[in-house]
Coordinates of C-alpha atoms in Angstrom, one line a residue:
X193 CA -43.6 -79.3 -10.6
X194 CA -46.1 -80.6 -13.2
X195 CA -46.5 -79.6 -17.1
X196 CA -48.6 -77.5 -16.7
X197 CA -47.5 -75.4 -13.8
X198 CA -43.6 -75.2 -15.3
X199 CA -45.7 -74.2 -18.4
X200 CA -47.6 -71.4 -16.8
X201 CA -44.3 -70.8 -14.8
X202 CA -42.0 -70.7 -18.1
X203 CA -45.2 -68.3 -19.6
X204 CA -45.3 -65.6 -16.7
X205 CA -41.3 -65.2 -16.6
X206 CA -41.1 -65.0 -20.3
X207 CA -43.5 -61.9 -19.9
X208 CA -41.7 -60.4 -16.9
X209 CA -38.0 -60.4 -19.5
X210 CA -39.8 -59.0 -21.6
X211 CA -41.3 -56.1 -19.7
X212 CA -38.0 -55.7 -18.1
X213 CA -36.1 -55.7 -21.5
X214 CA -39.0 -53.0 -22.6
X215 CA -38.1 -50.8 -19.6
X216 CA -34.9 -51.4 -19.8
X217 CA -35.3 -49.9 -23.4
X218 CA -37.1 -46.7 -22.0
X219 CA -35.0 -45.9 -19.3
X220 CA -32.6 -46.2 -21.8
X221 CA -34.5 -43.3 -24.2
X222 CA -34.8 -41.2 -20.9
X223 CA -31.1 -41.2 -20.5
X224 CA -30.5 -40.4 -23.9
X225 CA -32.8 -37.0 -23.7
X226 CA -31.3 -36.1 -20.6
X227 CA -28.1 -36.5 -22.0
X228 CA -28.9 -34.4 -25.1
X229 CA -30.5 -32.1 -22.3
X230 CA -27.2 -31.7 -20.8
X231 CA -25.2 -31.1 -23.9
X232 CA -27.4 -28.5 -25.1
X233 CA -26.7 -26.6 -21.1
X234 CA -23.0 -27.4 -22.0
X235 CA -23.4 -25.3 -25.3
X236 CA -25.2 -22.5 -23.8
X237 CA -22.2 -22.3 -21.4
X238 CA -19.6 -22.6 -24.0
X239 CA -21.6 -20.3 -26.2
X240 CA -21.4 -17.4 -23.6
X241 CA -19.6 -14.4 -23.5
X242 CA -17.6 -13.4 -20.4
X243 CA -17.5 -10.2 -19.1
X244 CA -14.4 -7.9 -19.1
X245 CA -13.9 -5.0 -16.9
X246 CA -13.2 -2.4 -17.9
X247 CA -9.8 -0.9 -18.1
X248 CA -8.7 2.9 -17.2
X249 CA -6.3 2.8 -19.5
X250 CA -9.7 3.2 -22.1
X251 CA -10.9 6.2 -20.4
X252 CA -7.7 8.0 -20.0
X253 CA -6.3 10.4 -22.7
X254 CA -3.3 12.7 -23.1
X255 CA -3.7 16.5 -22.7
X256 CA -2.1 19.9 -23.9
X257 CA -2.5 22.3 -22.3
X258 CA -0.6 26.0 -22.0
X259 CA -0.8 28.9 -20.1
X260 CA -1.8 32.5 -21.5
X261 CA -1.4 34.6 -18.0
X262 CA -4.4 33.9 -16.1
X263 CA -5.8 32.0 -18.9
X264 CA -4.8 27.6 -18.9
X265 CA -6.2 26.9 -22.2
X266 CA -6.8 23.1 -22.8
X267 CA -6.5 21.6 -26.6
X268 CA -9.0 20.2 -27.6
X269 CA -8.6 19.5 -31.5
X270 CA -6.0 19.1 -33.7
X271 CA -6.0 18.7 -37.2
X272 CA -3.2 18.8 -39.5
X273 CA -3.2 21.2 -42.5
X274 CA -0.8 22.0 -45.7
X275 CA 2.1 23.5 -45.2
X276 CA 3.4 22.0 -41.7
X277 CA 0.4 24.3 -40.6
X278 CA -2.6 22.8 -37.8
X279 CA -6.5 24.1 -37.3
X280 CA -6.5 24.2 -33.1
X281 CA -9.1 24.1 -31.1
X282 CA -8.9 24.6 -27.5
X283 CA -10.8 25.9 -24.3
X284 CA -9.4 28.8 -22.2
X285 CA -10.6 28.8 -18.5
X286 CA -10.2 31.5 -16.1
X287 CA -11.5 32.2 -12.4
X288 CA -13.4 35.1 -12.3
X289 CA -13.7 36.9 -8.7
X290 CA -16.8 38.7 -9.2
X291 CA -19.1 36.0 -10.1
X292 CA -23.2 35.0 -8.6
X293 CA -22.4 32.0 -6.9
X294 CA -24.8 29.7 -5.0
X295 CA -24.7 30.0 -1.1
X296 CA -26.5 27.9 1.4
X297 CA -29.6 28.0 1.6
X298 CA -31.7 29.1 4.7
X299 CA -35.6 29.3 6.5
X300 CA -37.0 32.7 5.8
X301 CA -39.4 34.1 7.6
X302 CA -42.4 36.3 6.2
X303 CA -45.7 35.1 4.2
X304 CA -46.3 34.7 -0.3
X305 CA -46.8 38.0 -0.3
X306 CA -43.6 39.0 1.8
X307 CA -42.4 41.3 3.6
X308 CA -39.5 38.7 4.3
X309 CA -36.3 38.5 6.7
X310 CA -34.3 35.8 7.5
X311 CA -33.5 35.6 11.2
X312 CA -33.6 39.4 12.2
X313 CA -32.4 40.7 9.0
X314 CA -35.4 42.1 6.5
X315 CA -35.1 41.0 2.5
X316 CA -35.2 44.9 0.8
X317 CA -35.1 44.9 -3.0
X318 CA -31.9 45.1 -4.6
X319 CA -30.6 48.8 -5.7
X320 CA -33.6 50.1 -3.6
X321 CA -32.4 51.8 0.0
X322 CA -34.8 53.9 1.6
X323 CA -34.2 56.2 4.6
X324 CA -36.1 53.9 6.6
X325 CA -33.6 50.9 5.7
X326 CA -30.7 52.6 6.6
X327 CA -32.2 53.0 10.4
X328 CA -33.2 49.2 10.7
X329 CA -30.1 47.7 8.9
X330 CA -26.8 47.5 10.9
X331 CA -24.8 47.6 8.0
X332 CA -26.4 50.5 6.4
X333 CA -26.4 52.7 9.2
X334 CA -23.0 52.2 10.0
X335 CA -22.2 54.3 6.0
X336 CA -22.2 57.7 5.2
X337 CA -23.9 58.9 2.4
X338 CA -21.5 59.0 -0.1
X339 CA -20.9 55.1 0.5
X340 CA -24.6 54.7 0.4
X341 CA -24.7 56.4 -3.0
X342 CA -21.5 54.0 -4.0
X343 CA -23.3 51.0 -2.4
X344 CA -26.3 51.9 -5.1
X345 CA -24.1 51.7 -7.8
X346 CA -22.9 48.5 -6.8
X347 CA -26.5 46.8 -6.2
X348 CA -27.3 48.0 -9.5
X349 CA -24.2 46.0 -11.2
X350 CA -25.2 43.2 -9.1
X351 CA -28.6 43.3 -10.4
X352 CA -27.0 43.5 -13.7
X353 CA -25.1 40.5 -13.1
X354 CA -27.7 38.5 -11.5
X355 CA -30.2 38.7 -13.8
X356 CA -27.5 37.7 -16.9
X357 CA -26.9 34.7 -14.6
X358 CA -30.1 34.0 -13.6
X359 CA -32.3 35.2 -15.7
X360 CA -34.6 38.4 -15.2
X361 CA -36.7 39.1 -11.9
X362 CA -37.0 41.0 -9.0
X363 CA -34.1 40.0 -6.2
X364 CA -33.7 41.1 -2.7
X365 CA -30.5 41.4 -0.6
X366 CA -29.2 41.0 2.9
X367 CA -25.8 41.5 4.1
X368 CA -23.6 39.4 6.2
X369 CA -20.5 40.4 8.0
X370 CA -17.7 37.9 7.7
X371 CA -16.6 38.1 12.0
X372 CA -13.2 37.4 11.2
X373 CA -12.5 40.0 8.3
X374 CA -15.1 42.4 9.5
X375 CA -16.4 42.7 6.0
X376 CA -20.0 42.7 4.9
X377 CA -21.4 41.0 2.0
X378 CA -24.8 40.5 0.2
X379 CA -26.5 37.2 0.0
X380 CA -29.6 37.5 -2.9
X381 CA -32.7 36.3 -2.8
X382 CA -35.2 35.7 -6.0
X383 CA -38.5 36.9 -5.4
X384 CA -40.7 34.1 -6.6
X385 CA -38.4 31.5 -4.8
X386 CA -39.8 33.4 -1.9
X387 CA -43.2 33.6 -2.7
X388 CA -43.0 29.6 -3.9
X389 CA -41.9 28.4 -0.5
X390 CA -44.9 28.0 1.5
X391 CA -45.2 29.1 5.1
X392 CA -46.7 27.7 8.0
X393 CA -48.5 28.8 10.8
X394 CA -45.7 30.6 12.3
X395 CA -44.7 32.1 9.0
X396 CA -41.7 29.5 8.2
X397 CA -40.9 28.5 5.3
X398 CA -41.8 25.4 4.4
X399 CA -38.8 24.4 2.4
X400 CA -35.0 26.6 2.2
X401 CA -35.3 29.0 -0.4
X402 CA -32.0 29.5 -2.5
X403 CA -29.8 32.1 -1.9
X404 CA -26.6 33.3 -3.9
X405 CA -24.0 36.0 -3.6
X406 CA -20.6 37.3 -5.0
X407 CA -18.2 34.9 -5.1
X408 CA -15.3 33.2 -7.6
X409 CA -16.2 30.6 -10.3
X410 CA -14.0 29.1 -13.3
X411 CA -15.5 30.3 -16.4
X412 CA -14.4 28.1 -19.7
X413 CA -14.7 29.5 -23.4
X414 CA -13.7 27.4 -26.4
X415 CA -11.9 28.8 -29.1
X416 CA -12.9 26.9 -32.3
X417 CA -10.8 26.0 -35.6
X418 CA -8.2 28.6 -35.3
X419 CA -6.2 28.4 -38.1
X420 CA -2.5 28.7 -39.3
X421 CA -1.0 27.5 -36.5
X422 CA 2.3 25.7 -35.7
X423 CA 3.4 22.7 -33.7
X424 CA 7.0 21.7 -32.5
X425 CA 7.7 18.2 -31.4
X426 CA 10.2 16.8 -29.9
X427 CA 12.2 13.5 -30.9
X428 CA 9.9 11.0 -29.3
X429 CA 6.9 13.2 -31.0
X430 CA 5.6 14.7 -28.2
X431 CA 4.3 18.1 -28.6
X432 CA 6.1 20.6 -26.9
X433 CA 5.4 23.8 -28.0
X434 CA 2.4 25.4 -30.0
X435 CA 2.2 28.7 -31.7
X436 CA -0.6 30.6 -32.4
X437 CA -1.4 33.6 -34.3
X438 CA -3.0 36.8 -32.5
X439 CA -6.4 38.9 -33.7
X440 CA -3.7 41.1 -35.4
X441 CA -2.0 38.1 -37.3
X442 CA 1.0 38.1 -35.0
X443 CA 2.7 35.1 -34.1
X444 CA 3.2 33.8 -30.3
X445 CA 4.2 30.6 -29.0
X446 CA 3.5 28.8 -25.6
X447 CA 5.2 26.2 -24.2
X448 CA 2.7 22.7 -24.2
X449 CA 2.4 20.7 -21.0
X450 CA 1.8 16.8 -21.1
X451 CA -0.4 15.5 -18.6
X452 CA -2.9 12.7 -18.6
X453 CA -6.6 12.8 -17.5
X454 CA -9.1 9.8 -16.7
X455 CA -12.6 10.3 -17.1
X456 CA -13.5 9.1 -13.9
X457 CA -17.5 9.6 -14.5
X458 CA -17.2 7.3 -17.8
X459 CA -15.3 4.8 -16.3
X460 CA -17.1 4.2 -13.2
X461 CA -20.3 4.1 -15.4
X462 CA -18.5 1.5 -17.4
X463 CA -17.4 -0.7 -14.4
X464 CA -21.1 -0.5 -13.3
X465 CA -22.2 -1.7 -16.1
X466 CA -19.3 -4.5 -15.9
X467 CA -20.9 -4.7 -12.5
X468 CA -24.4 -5.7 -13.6
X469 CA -23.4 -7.7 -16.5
X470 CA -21.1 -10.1 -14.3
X471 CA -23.7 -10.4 -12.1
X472 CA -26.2 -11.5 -15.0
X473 CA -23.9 -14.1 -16.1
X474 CA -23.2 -15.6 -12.7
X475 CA -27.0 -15.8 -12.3
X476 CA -27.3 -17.6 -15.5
X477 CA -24.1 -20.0 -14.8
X478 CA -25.7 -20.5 -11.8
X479 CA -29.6 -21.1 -13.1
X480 CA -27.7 -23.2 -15.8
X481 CA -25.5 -25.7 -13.2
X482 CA -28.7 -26.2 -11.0
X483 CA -30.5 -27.5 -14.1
X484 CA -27.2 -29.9 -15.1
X485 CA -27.1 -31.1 -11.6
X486 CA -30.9 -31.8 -12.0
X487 CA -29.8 -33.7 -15.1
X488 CA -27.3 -35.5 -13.2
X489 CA -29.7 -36.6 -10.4
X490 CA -32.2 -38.0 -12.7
X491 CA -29.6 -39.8 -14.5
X492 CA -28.2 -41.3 -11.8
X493 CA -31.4 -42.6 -10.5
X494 CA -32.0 -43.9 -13.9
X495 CA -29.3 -45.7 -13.9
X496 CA -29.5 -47.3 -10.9
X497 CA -32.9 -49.1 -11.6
X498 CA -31.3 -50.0 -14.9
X499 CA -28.9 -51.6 -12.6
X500 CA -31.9 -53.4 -10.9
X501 CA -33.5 -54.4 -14.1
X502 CA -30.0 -55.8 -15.2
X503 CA -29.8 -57.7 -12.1
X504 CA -33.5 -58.9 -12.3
X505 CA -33.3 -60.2 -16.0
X506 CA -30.2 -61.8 -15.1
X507 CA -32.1 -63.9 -12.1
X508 CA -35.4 -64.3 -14.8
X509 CA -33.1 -66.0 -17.2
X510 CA -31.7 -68.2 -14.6
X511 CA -34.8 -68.7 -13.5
X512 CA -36.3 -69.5 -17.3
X513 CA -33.4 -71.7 -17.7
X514 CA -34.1 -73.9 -14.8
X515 CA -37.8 -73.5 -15.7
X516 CA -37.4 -74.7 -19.3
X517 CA -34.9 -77.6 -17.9
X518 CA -37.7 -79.1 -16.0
X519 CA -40.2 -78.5 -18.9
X520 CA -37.4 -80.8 -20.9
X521 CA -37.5 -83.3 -18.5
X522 CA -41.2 -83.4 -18.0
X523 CA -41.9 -83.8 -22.1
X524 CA -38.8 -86.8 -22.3
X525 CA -40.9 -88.3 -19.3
X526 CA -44.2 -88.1 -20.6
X527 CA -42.8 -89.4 -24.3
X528 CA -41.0 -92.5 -22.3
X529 CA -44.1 -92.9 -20.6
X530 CA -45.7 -93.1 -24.2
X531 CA -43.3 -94.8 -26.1

């Protein structure tokens, strides 16, 4: 090789080092953000907050409750005054038999205007019964007229209760006989749920119209702040006895029963929640791995064409060695040659 071909030689490998040491030097900078990339993924991941369901035990409370004949009464309150004396609070429930309960509802028959029946049975309005309805009604027909004038009475308390219920309005009435008992009893109708529905062609209601009728329902009063009374514990400090004094300032004590109750509505609504916030986090554990193993690909690609470049500046150096050896000899030969 002559002068000046090692020359050009030693020239164009001391450039190539030198570009590989340069990209050896970014690669280098790459891997360093990606790094800092990664750490700052590890931190939002440490930084986290797992969710914890939630537990029943958080959603379930003790109860005292005591019994006043028909009435349970449920404590609701209970605050501790002077004098070894409590302000109570509690509510008293009780079934009551002659209540305006909801019954299914059903297709009537008729137009807005009415008149209206469902199946055979015409819709007359409540506490009215003419002549002409005891012929067409099974069940009136089958009374005398001293239950007719009983049955009036009775549709007139019905109306009464109804419309406290329900609120005020015209209602009509139908009534059902029960085939096992034999007995009959009403089913009510609102008037402008009837005129509401919308009827088709054949005079069908277009949607069921509600329909209510006597029936038994838990009623539930509360009793607020009642004052002076006294509670009786027993050693581990359970309550087991409460006494209460009457309208007429008398005295009278019921025995306490301990029971525990869930709120099963709350705590459901707090496990769905737990629900939807697990499933958040997996999605962002998730979103956050793909984007470390991203990292991690790039990374590893980086560092295996450092590996290259490594291996490729080791061979230029050889190379530049060998290069600058014959460059060596070449310069002694030419100053022998000289000399």
């Amino acid at each position: 090789m002559g002068m000046a071909a090692s020359q050009a030689r030693f020239l164009g490998l001391t450039a190539r080092k030198n570009n590989v040491e340069f990209e050896g030097q970014q690669i280098n900078q790459q891997r360093t953000a990606l790094s800092n990339q990664s750490a700052n993924y590890y931190n939002d991941l440490l930084g986290m907050s797992v969710p914890v369901p939630p537990s029943v035990d958080d959603y379930t409370k003790t109860v005292y409750t005591f019994e006043d004949g028909a009435l349970t009464n449920q404590i609701t309150s209970l605050i501790a005054q002077g004098g070894g004396k409590y302000t109570v609070s509690y509510l008293r429930q009780w079934t009551d038999d002659f209540a305006v309960v909801t019954a299914s509802t059903s297709v009537v028959n008729g137009s807005q205007n009415g008149p209206w029946q469902v199946g055979a049975q015409k819709l007359r309005p409540l506490g009215n019964i003419t002549a002409a309805d005891i012929a067409a009604d099974e069940y009136l027909s089958s009374l005398s007229s001293s239950q007719i004038d009983q049955l009036k009475k009775e549709e007139q308390e019905y109306a009464q209760l109804i419309q406290e219920e329900l609120g005020a309005g015209t209602y009509l009435v139908r009534y059902i006989q029960n085939t096992s008992t034999g007995e009959w009893s009403p089913y009510f109708y609102r008037q402008s749920d009837l005129q509401k529905a919308g009827y088709d062609g054949n005079g069908n209601s277009l949607s069921n119209v509600n329909c209510y009728t006597i029936g038994s329902k838990t009623r539930t009063e509360e009793l607020k702040a009642v004052q002076g009374c006294e509670i009786e514990k027993d050693s581990s400090g359970r309550l087991i006895n409460i006494t209460i004094p009457d309208g007429d300032g008398k005295p009278r004590t019921y025995a306490l029963t301990t029971s525990t109750v869930t709120d099963q509505d709350k705590y459901e609504d707090a496990m769905n929640q737990y629900e939807y916030e697990k499933y958040e986090y997996d999605q962002a554990i998730q979103e956050i791995n793909s984007k470390i193993e991203i990292i991690q690909a790039e990374d590893k690609n980086l560092e295996l064409r450092l590996k290259q470049l490594d291996t490729e500046q080791k061979a230029i150096s050889t190379e530049v060695d060998a290069v600058s050896q014959v460059i060596q000899k070449n310069t002694e030969s030419s100053f022998k040659t000289f000399g």
